[in-house]
């Protein structure tokens, strides 16, 4: 069983006595595990390289993101269970708020959580060209996915979302990433048409009128980014001969897991935020372990609180995760290997992913316990695993479980 | 001088107080060396990757197995000093026992140790096709090597040996590894003919009749596997400008060493098993050091005992190796660099190679001693070398010895 605390890695925080949230948190279960385990540091790709949640999870699931990663869109599509056909182009979308001059007021429409299914239905199946089918579906909160289905489309296009550093600027035109890409021009035209039509359709929608009346920002446009073509990945079952399960709420993680061939255990109660129901995650994971070789349990809240620079809340949330871990440990066989890891660090005071390595732990009947003091960024510096990449971390875990192959004879 | 304890790395063993055989063994010489040396962990190829003895030694001798490894046959041929010509195909063979329906009773003919030279002579030079010459030679115990010499042969063929998990099944037909390989079909036909003829010739051979009378299993067939074409490797002398010597008993290690350009020091008393004469190995190594820059001393017994799950015997055998090390250390100049390593881990309770890293030590006048407690899997986790690959380990040793080149100016 592999526990992933998204973005848990942090840096010393003055208010916490120059400790990290993980160091400051009271985590008896993680610490006890680490003290009887082999520990170390992990770089998602390599030291000094920052990664996103998508790339971090591709690496943790044993893939080489440099070979398999072609844009976030297809991962988000998989996350909400849209099956892509080989020629499809998928884009991540946000419901957002623009003013009358099409300037972006809020990229997340006030982090809208309700009513997006109704809005999405208005856009799904939209006719923007005779030979391009539009599939549009809401994801968690303000997120959604756009799929363009048709021939002669290209993922080499730019984003219409101007990004977090350009609030107040106009919605961008979608363009080919490089001039002269004919298929990309055709695709960009379709995206621009879709974004324009989304504004026309959504701006006077009853859901938005109600939001404005309630003092909320209207979800009056869809912004696009991360265009990508369908990925082809060999599943973990094909690669290692194992059955995997992933317990998670976040669509990105679910998307990567689904593409990697994991069985998915999710629920509307898994909010990919701090209000997720951790006890249910624990229960699902224990259940999944009965019929799977590898169970991944992912928690997103740590990353959310880091992006929002809330170190104290992060510390408390880590303590809740520790309780969840205790619940799982109390109910699984002592022969099960239990690993702790993360997809990347998200130091609160940076508010973004950094390349700081994350602490890792492998606990199980046959590991050489290395006598570290507990599970944290600092104590794991002295661990017996030394410093591994995410791929190496997974392979080491699978090797203990007996799922690797010998090279040579 | 580089000491290689084959498969020495292990996992905690309950009977040994949750220590590894290396931790439990009384090894004053290794420990004293490590305490005054720089230590670390080593992965043969990379963390999480299991390797065979052949690949492990290719890596330890400074080669990239991903580039140089093309099947075990050519290594075994080199091990018993058969010089391959460029178009030869070499196969590993076992003398084995089959019943009258050609079902495999024992893949090693009761681990036959005597009389195989006589049996091999009957098969060497066998005519199986007008334009294919057969070279067949016995190796240690039940092992042998088949070389097919002729034009238009291919190593892309399957094994006739069904493998350890399929005892009781019929001898396999040799086939092209993938359909439609014409040269492979021609080669496979030749191998099948050879295997059939080996049974016809050996089943009533006097040596086998005597074995059956003595209650032993007859060596009544030859099984083949690991077909490979001749390798082309630049010798360590060409690559590093040094003269190397390898003191070993096992044909695989001798094969890799011979291909790498080491001078070979072997003897029938080096049995590649626990009854090898370690004192003689020490003497040969001390002798070899007088006229060589790098002497590799390999001991196989640790791996044998691990495959047989005999942790207590492994512990005792490690203590004997420690005495041998003491003998060597007492007789060599204090300026000689002494390194300890292994080709891979073979935990007794797994009974097979795993990806667990092995402890490494480099002792010598100019190393920065790192203050580890002794030579073991666990204490070397904190060593100053951190975690290296086998290639990096050899290069580090050669660099202390002054045999590396500068990259850049």
mmCIF file of C-alpha atoms in Angstrom, chain B residues 8 31 33:
data_model
loop_
_atom_site.group_PDB
_atom_site.id
_atom_site.type_symbol
_atom_site.label_atom_id
_atom_site.label_comp_id
_atom_site.label_asym_id
_atom_site.label_seq_id
_atom_site.Cartn_x
_atom_site.Cartn_y
_atom_site.Cartn_z
ATOM 1 C CA UNK B 8 26.241 -11.565 -0.154
ATOM 2 C CA UNK B 31 34.768 -4.428 9.789
ATOM 3 C CA UNK B 33 38.629 -2.252 6.823
#
